[in-house]
Tab-separated table of C-alpha atoms and ligand atoms in Angstrom:
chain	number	residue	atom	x	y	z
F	1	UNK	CA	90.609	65.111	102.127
F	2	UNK	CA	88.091	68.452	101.821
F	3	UNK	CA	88.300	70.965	99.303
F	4	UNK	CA	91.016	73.087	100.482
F	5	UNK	CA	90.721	76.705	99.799
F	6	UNK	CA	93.700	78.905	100.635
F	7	UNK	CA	93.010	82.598	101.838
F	8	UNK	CA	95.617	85.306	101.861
F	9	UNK	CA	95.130	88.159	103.988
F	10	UNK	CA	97.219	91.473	103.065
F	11	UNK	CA	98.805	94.064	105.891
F	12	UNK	CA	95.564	96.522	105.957
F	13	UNK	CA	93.190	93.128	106.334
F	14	UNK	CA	94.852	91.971	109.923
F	15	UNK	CA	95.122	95.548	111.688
F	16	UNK	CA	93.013	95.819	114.248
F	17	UNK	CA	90.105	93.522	115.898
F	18	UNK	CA	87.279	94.820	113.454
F	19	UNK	CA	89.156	94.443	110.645
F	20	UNK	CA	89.732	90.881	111.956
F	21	UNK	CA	86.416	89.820	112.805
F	22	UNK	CA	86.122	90.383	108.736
F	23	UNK	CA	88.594	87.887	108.508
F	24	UNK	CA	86.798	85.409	110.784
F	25	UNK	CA	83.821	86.036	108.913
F	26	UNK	CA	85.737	84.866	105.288
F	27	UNK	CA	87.031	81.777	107.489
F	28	UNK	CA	83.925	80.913	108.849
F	29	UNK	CA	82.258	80.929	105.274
F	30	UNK	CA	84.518	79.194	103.657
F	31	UNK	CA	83.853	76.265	106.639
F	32	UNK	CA	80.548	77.020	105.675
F	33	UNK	CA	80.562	75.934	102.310
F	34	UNK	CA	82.216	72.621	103.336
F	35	UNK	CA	85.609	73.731	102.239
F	36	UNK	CA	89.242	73.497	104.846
F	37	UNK	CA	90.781	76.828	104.786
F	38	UNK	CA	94.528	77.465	104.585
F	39	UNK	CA	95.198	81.410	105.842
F	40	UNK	CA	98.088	82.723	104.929
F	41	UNK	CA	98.777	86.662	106.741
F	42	UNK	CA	100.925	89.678	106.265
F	43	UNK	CA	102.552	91.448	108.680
F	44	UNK	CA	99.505	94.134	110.364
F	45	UNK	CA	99.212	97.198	109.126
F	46	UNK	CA	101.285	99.666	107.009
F	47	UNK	CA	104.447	101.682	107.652
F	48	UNK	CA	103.969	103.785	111.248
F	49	UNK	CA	101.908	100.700	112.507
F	50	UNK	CA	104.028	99.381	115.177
F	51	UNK	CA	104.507	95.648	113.800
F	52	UNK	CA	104.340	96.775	109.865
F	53	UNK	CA	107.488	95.527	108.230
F	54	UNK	CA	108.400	99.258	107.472
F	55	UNK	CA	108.096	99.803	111.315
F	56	UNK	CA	110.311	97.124	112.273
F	57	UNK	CA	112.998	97.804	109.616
F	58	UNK	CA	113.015	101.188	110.913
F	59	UNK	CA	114.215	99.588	114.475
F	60	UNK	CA	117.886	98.827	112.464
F	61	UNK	CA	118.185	101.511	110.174
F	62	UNK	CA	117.779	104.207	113.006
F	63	UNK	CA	121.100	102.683	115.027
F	64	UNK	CA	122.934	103.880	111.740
F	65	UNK	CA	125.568	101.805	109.750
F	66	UNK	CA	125.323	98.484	106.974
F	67	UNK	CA	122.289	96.551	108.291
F	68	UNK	CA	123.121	92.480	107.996
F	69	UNK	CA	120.833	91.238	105.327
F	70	UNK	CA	120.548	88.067	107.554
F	71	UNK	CA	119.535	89.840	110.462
F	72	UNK	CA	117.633	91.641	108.448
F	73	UNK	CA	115.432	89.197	107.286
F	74	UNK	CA	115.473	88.108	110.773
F	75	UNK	CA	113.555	90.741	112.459
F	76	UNK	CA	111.123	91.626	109.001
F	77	UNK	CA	109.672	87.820	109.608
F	78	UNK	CA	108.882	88.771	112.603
F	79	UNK	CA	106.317	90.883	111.178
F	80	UNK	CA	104.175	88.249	109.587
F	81	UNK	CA	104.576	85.467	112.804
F	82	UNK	CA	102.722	88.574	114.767
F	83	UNK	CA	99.420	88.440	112.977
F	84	UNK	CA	99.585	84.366	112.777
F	85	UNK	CA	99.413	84.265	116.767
F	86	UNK	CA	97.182	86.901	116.835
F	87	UNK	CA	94.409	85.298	114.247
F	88	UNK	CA	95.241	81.740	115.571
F	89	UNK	CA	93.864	83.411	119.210
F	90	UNK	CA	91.126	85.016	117.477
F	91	UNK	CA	89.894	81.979	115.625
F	92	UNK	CA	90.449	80.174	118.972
F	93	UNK	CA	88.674	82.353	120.951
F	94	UNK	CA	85.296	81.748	118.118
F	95	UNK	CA	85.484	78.167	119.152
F	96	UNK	CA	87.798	76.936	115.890
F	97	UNK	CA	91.106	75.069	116.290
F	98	UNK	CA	93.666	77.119	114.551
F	99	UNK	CA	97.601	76.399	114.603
F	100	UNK	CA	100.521	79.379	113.696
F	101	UNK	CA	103.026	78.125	111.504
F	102	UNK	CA	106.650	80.551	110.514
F	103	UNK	CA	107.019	80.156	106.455
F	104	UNK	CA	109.763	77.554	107.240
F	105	UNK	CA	107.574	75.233	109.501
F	106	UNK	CA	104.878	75.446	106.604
F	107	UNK	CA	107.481	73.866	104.521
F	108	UNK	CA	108.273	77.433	102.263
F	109	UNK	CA	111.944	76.618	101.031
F	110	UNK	CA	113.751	79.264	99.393
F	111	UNK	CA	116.768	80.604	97.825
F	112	UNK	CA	119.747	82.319	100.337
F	113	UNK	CA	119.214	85.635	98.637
F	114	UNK	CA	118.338	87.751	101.704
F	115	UNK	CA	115.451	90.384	101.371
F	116	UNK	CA	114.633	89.055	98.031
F	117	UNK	CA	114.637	85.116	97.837
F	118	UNK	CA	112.462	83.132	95.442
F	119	UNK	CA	110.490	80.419	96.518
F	120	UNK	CA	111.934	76.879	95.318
F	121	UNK	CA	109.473	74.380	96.764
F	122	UNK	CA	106.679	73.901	99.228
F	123	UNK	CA	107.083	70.773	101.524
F	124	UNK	CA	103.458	70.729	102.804
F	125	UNK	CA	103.412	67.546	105.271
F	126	UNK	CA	102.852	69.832	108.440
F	127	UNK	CA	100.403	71.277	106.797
F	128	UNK	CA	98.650	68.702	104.956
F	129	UNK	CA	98.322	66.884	108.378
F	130	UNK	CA	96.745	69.705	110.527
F	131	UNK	CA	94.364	70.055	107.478
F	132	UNK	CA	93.761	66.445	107.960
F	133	UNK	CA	93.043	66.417	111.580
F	134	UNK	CA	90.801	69.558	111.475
F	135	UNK	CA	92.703	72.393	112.340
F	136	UNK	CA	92.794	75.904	111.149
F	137	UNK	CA	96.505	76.474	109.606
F	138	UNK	CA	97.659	80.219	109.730
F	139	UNK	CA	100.662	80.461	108.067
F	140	UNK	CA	103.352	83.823	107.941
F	141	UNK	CA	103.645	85.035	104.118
F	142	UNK	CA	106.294	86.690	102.615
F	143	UNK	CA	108.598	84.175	104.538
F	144	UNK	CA	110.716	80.774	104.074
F	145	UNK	CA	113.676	79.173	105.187
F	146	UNK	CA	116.737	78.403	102.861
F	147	UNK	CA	118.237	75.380	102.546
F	148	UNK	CA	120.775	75.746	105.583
F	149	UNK	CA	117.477	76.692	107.751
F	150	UNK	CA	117.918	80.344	107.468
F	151	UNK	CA	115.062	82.689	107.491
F	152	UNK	CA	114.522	84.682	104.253
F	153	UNK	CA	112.063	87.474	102.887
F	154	UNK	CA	110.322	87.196	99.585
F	155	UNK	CA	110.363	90.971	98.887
F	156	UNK	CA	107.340	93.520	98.338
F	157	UNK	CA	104.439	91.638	97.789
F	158	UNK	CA	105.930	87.923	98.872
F	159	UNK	CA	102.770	87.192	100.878
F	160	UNK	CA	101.005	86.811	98.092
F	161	UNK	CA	103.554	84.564	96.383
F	162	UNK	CA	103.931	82.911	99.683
F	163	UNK	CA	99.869	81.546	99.193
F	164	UNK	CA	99.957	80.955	95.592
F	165	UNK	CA	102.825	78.494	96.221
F	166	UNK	CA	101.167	77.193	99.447
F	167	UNK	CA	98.092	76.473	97.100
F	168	UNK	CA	99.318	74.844	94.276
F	169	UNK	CA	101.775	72.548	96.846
F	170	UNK	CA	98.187	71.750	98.670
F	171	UNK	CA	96.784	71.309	95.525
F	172	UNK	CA	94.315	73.340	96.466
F	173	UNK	CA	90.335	74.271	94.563
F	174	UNK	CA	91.055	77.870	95.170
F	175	UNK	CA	93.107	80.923	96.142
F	176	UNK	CA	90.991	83.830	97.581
F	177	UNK	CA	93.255	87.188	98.031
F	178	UNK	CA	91.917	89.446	100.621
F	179	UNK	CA	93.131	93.176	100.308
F	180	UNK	CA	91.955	96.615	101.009
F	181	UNK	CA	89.918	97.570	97.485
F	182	UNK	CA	87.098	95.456	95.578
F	183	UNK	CA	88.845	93.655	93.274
F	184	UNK	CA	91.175	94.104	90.421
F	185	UNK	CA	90.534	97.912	89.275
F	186	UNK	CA	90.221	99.753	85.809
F	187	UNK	CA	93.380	101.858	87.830
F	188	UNK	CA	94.625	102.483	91.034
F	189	UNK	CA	91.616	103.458	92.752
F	190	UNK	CA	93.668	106.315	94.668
F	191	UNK	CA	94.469	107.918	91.731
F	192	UNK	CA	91.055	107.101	89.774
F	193	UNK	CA	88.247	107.022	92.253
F	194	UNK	CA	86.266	106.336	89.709
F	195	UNK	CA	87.700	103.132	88.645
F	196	UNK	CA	85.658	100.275	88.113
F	197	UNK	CA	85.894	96.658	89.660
F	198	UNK	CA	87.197	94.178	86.644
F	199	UNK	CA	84.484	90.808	87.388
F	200	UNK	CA	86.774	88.631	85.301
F	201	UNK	CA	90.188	88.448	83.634
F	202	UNK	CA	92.438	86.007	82.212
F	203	UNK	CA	96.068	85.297	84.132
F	204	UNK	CA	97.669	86.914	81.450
F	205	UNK	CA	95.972	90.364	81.719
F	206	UNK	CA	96.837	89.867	85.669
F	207	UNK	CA	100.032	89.298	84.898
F	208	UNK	CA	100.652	91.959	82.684
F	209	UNK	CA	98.775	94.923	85.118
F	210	UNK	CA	100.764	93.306	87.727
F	211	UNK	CA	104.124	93.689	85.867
F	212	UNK	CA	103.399	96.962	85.073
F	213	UNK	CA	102.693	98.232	88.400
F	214	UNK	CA	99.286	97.545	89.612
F	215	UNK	CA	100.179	96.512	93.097
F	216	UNK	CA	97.180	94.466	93.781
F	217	UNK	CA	98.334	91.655	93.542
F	218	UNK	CA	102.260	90.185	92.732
F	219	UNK	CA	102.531	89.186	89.178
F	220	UNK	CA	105.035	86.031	90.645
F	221	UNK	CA	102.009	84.778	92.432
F	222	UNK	CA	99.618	84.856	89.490
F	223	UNK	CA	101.833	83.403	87.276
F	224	UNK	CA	101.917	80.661	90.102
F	225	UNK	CA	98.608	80.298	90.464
F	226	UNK	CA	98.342	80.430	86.129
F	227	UNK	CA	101.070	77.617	85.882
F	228	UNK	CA	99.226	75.688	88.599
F	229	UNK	CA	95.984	76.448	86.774
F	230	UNK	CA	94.456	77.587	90.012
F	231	UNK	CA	91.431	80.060	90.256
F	232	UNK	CA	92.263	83.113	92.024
F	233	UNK	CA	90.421	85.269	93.744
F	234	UNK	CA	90.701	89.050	94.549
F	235	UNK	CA	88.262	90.049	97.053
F	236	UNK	CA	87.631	92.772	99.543
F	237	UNK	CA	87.751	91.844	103.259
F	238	UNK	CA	85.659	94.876	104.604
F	239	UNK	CA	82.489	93.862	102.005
F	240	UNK	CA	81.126	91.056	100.231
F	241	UNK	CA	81.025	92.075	97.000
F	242	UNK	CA	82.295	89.504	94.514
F	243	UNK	CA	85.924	90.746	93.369
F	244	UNK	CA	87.789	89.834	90.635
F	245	UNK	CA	88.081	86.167	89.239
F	246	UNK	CA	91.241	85.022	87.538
F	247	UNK	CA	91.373	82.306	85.373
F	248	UNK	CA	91.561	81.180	81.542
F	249	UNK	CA	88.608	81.504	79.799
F	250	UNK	CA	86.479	78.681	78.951
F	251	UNK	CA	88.012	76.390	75.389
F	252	UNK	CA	85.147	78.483	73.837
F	253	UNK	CA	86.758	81.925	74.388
F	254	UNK	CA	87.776	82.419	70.743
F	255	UNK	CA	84.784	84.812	69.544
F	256	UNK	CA	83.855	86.181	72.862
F	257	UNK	CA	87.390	87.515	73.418
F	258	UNK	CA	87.713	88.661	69.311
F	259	UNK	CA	84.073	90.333	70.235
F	260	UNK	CA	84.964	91.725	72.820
F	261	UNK	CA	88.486	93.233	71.427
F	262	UNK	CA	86.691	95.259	69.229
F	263	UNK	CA	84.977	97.019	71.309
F	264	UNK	CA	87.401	97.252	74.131
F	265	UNK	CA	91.183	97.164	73.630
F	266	UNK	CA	92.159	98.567	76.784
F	267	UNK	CA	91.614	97.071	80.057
F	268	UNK	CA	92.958	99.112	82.333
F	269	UNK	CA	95.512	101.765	83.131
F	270	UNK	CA	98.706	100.999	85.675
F	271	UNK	CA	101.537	103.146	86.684
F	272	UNK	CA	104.740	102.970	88.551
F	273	UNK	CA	105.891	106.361	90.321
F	274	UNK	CA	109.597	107.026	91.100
F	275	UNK	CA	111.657	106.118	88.334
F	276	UNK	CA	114.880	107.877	86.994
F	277	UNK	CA	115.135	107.999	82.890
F	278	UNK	CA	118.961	107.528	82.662
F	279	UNK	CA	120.033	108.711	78.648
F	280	UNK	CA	123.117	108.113	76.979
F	281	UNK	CA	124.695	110.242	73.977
F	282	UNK	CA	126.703	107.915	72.024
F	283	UNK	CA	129.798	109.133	70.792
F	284	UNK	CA	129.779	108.475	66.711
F	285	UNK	CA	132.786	106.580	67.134
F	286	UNK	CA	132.005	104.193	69.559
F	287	UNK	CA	128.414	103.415	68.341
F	288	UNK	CA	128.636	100.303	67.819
F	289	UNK	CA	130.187	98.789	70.968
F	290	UNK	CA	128.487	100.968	73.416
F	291	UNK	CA	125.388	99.155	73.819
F	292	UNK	CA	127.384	95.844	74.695
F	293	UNK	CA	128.929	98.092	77.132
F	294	UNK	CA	126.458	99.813	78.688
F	295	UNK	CA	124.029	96.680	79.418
F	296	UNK	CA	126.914	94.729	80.494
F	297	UNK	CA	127.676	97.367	83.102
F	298	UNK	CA	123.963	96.983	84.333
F	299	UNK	CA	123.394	93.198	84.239
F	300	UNK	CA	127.407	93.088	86.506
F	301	UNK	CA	125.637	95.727	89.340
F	302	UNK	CA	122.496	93.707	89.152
F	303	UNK	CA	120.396	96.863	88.008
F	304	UNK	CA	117.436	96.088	85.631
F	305	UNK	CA	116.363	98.443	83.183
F	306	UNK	CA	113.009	98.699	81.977
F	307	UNK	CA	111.595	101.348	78.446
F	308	UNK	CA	114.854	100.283	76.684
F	309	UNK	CA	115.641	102.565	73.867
F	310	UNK	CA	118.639	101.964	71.459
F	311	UNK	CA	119.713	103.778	68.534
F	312	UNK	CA	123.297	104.496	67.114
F	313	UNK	CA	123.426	108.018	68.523
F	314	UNK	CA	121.197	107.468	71.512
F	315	UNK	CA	120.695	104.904	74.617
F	316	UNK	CA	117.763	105.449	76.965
F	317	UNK	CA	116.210	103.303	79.637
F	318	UNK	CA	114.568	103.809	83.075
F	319	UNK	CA	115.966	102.341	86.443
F	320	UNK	CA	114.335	102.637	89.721
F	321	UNK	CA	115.111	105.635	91.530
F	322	UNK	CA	117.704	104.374	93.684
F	323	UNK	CA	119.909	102.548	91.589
F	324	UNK	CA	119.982	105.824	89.079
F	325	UNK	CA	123.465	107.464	90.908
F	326	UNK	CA	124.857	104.250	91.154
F	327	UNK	CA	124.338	103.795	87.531
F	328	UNK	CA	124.974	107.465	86.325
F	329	UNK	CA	129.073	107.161	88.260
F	330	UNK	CA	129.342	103.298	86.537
F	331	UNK	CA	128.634	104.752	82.997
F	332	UNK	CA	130.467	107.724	84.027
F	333	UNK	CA	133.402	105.854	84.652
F	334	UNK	CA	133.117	104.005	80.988
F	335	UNK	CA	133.427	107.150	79.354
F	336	UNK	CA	129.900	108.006	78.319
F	337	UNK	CA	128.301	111.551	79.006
F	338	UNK	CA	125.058	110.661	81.197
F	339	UNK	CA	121.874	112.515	81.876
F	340	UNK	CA	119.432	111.643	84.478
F	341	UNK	CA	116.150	112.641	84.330
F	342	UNK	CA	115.043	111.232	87.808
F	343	UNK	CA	111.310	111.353	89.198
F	344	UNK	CA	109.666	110.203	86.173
F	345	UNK	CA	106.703	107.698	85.752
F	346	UNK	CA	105.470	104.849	83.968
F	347	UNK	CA	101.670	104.634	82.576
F	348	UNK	CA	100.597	101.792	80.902
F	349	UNK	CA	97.705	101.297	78.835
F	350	UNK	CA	96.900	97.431	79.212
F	351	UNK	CA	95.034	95.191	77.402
F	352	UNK	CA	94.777	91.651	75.683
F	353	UNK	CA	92.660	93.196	73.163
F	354	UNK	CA	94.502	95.915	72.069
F	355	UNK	CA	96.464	93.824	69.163
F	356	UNK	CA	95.855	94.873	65.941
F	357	UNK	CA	93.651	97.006	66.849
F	358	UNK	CA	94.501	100.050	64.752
F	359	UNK	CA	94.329	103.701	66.499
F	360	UNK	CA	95.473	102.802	70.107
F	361	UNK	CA	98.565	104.812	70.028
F	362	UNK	CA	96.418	107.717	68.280
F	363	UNK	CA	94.527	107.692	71.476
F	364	UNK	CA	96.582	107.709	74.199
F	365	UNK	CA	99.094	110.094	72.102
F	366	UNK	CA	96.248	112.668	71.384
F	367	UNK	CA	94.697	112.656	74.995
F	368	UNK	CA	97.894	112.666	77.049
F	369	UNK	CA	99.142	115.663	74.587
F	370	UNK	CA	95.252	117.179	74.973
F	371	UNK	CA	95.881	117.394	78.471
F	372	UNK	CA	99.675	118.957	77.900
F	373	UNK	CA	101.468	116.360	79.544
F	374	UNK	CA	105.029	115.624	77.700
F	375	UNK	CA	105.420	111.747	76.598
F	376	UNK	CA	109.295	110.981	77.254
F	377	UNK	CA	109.526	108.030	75.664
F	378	UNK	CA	107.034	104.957	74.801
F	379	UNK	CA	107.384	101.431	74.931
F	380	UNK	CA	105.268	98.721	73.753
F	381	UNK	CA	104.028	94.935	73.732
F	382	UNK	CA	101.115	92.701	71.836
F	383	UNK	CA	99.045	93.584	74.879
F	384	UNK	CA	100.254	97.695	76.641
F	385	UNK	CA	101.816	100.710	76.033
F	386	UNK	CA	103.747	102.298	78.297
F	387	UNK	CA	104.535	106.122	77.968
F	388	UNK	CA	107.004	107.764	80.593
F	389	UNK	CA	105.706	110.970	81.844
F	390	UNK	CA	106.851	113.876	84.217
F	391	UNK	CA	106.236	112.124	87.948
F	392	UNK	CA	104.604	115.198	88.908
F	393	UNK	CA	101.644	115.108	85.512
F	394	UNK	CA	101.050	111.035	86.408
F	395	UNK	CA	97.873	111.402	88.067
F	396	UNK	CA	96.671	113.372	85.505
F	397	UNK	CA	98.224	110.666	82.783
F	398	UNK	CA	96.472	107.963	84.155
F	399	UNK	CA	93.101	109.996	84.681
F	400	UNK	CA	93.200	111.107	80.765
F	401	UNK	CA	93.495	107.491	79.485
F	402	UNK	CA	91.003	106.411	82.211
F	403	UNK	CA	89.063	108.719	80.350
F	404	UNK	CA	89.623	108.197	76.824
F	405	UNK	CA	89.164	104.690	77.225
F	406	UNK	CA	86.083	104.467	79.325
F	407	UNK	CA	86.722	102.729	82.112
F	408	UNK	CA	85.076	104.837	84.789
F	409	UNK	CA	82.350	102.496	87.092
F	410	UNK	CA	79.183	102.026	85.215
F	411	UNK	CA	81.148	101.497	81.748
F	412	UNK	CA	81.044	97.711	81.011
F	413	UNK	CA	84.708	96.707	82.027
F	414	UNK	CA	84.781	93.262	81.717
F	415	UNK	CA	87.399	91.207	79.725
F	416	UNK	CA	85.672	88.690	78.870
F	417	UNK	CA	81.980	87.679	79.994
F	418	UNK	CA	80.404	84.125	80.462
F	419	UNK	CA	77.112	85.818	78.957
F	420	UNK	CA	79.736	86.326	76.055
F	421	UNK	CA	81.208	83.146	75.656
F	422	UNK	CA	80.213	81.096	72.872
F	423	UNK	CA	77.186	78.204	72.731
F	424	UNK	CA	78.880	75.522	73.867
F	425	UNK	CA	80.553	76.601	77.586
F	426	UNK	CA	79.124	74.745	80.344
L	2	ADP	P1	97.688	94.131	100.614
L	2	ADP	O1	98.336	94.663	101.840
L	2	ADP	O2	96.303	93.603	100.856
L	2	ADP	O3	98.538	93.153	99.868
L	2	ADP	P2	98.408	96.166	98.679
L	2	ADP	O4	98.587	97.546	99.205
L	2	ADP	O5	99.620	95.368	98.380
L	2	ADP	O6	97.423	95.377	99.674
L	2	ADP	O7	97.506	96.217	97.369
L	2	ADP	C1	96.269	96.865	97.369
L	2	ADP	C2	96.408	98.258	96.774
L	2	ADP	O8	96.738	98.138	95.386
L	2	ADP	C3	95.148	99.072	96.773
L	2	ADP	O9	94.972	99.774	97.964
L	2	ADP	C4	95.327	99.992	95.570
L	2	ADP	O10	95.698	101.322	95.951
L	2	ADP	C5	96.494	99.384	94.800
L	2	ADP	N1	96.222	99.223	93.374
L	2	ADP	C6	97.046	99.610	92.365
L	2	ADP	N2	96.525	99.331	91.180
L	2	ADP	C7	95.317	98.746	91.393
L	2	ADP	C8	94.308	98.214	90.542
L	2	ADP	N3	94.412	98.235	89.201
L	2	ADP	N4	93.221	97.675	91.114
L	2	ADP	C9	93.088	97.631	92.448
L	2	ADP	N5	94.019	98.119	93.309
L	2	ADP	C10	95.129	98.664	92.801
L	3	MG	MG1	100.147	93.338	98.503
């Protein structure tokens, strides 16, 4: 069988013909270089665009009352099956032989949990044989069917799970990401116009921007693609400048990356707006059950909490912004006086080579308190540090470590660099 190379196309990549004779133009090079593509689309366009999954959940929610998370999941799939007809005609219309497949007819199997289900396996056959006989597969993302045959949604970002899982069940060379920015970024290029395009990083730096909120790419799909050990690649679709390549680096790595470290612990910066900092004043009497009780409460209304801070006088974490009154009445109700701080953010400093690397924290603490922005709380890992800051100062957060650590364009921003590796990689 050819070298199959799977190609994911996000929302802002299939909406409108121009945009999609970008996509034909990926396809067609791909054929090209002697390679079968798999495509794998989101639904077209973003919220306001008439088939965007915002759009179409909006159709439900405006009729009023508990939406049916079946039903639900019913109409959001419908989303993704647009832009698979609608690129299967294109590609037809350019002379290729393309075939639209739903999630479940590409073999996607999930779990029942409706609006959020996790893929389980990929039964490829279908797939595998259109590949075989020469045809174009354009598959829906963000899509499967459970085991009873009943459509489910991945949740934010599923398309991108959906074609990591497609790939590795292909066993395929490669998994190109198409989306609306160059590559993986020093930041979010709409807060940090300036950031610059990051030419290579390892899974786990992916992973970790990912997790923290650089919504690029879904961490679930690079740690896919990382347990699969599958190259990925984040690419524009508008340009063909050469992205972002994911993978480990070479057995050699050792003193490139230890080089490297040195001079750059920091990576990047990510952020995640909208969260509510929920904190707890333990009573001095009940200090020592009250963190038993107050996770408990959380893990039983299925509300994760993220910047966890325990001390015997003091619990502290963030929540998402929605779950916060739900949260604040269930604590509440144990007893415990509550104060919600909603609208808060989360900016990370990330890097790999930020371990032992002395003075970090110095940095980020001095600009962020240069710039007058209050740090409520800090968490961190071998390889980030997270402060939580006032929502309304995160721009200017992420801007002042962009700054401090020098990622702006024309700063070397690389991770790690095959010009760096050592003597003996290929
Ligand atoms: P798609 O629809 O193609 O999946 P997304 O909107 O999910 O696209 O992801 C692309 C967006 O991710 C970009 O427009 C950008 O604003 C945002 N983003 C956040 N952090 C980063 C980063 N570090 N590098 C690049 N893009 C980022
Ligand atoms: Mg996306």
């Amino acid at each position: 069988m050819r070298r199959i190379v799977v190609q994911k196309f996000g929302g802002t990549s299939v909406a409108t013909p121009e945009v999609r004779e970008r996509v034909v133009h990926h396809i067609e090079r791909a054929l090209n270089e002697g390679a079968h593509p798999v495509v794998v689309v989101s639904a077209m366009g973003r919220r306001g665009d008439p088939y965007a999954t915002d759009t179409l959940l909006t159709l439900v929610e405006s009729i009023g009352g508990e939406a049916d998370s079946r039903e639900t999941d019913l109409l959001l799939a419908c989303g993704e099956v647009i832009s698979t007809v609608v690129l299967a005609q294109t590609l037809r219309s350019r002379g290729h032989a393309a075939k639209a497949f739903t999630g479940g007819q590409a073999g996607i199997v999930t779990t029942a949990q409706h609006g959020n289900a996790r893929i389980i396996r990929v039964e490829p056959d279908a797939i595998k044989e259109v590949v075989e006989a020469g045809i174009i597969p354009i598959i829906a993302g963000f899509q499967g069917v459970d085991a009873g045959g009943e459509v489910t949604t991945l949740g934010r970002g599923g398309s991108d799970t959906s074609a990591a899982a497609l790939a590795v069940g292909l066993n395929a060379a490669l998994l190109e990401v198409y989306t609306d920015v160059d590559g993986v970024k020093t930041a979010d290029p709409r807060l940090a116009p300036d950031a610059a395009t990051l030419d290579h990083l390892t899974y786990r730096e992916v992973v970790e921007m990912a997790h923290l909120g650089a919504k690029v790419i879904h961490p679930r799909a690079v740690e896919i693609a990382m347990l699969g050990r599958l190259p990925l690649h984040i690419r524009p679709t508008t340009s063909d400048a050469p992205g972002t390549l994911v993978c480990d680096p070479p057995a050699s790595q050792g003193e490139g990356l230890e080089h490297w470290a040195e001079e750059r612990p920091v990576t990047g910066i990510a952020h995640v707006a909208g969260q509510s900092l929920v904190q707890i004043d333990v009573p001095p009497d009940g200090s020592e059950d009250a963190p038993r009780q107050v996770f408990q409460a959380l893990g039983e209304a299925s509300v994760s909490a993220d910047m966890i801070y325990v001390s015997p006088d003091r619990i502290a974490f963030i929540v998402e912004g929605n779950a916060a009154k739900r949260i604040e009445r269930l604590l509440e109700k144990l007893g415990f006086t509550v104060r919600v701080r909603s609208g808060v953010a989360k900016v990370s400093a990330v890097g790999a080579g930020m371990h032992g690397v002395p003075g970090v924290m110095g940095r980020i603490a001095a600009s962020l308190c240069k710039a007058g922005i209050p740090i409520l709380q800090t968490t961190d890992s071998h390889a980030n540090i997270s402060c939580l800051v006032p929502g309304e100062r995160m721009q200017e957060a992420v801007l002042a470590l962009h700054r401090e650590f020098e990622l702006a364009t024309d700063e070397e921003a690389s991770t790690w660099r095959p010009d760096r590796m050592g003597p003996d990689r290929q």
